[in-house]
Amino acid sequence: MGKRVLFIIDQIKTGGAEKILLEYDKYLLSHGYKTKIFVLYNDNDNERYEYGCRANTSNIIVKTIQQFKLYWKLRTVINNYKPDVLFSFLERSNILASWLPTTAIKVVTVHNILSIQYKKLHPILFRIMKKVIRTCYSRVPILIAVSNSIKCDLMKKYNLAGDNIIVVTNKTDPFKIEIASNEPIFEFEWDHNAKYLINIGRFCHQKAQWKVIKTIKYLKTNYPELNMKGIIMGDGELKSDLYKYRTKLHLEDEIIIMPYQKNPYKFIKKSDIFLLPSYFEGCPIVLSEVIALGIPFVGSKPAVPIDYFCSDISEWNNATFEITNFSDFDYNIDSETKEIGEKVIKQLSTLSSVSGTRQWNESNNKEKQFDEYTKLIED
């Protein structure tokens, strides 16, 4: 009989960490393991999950009370379920898991570059959070980082030893998405005389989709012959702001903002380039899907792991840009926008991000990722 695994995650919505958890859960069940999923904040009635609180709160007093409630509820779950492995995703869950008294193997996963993620905190809160993360993560025997950039960040910024930090990049199911990518597009009329730039992700601060809109503005102004159009797919709290920003830049007819689609792969496959301006994502799943479909891309240095390029710095530099503007929804076509735009132009002609990631793409298989996870909990 396989081991009993308790998954812990902050919430289950549309994020990459949630997708990995749910797919790894299926993998373990198919390999004879027993699993249970505990969600800290769950506002959906789903009998498959056990949850701690109905919703998160911004009230600091209520939030503190919630943490104690979540801790004791998790202790009860552990006492009843008696897991052999605790496998946690995202920071709140990781911190709680690190303090739970249990003989189970503890595995925490880190998906973002934390020193950038918490950059906007007040300096005092930043220092407190830094100490909390360092203290909690030093207590766990296995820490999975989804890129070498995250591992380096944890070691340099949080003074964590590297011995227990294992890098496992996010992968996909190339055969499945290749089949799905061949389905026809009927959601809107595709302009065959245009070049399409696409972005997919939650509409939130960390994804910085306004940079996508601003880049298209730059390209429309400086390279009108391309007839550049955009697709921004997702949902989230910045949806109305993105619509307003698009209108302000007079791009209503050039950029399609659409909700998540059941099959996003057909849109990726037909697009000419993917743009990923995220602030602190360490290894977005969508990028492994873009690579699997052979589409060129440009992304921020934090969001594009050098691991994809097998540590070829020159190839990685050709496909990435430094984040120099942290202002939200500004209208200035600055040096950052120009750099992104020019790298988009270069990738459209050279496709070097496709050739540069070809070797990594040979092992771009979700089963291999989950095999690595399982080896860690069995060893």
JSON list of C-alpha atoms in Angstrom, two decimals, residues 12 85 102 117 342 354:
[
{"chain": "A", "resi": 12, "resn": "ILE", "atom": "CA", "xyz": [-7.71, 26.42, -5.06]},
{"chain": "A", "resi": 85, "resn": "VAL", "atom": "CA", "xyz": [3.88, 12.90, 4.03]},
{"chain": "A", "resi": 102, "resn": "THR", "atom": "CA", "xyz": [4.16, 15.22, 13.17]},
{"chain": "A", "resi": 117, "resn": "GLN", "atom": "CA", "xyz": [7.24, 39.25, -3.97]},
{"chain": "A", "resi": 342, "resn": "GLU", "atom": "CA", "xyz": [12.75, 45.35, -29.46]},
{"chain": "A", "resi": 354, "resn": "VAL", "atom": "CA", "xyz": [12.58, 28.22, -29.42]}
]
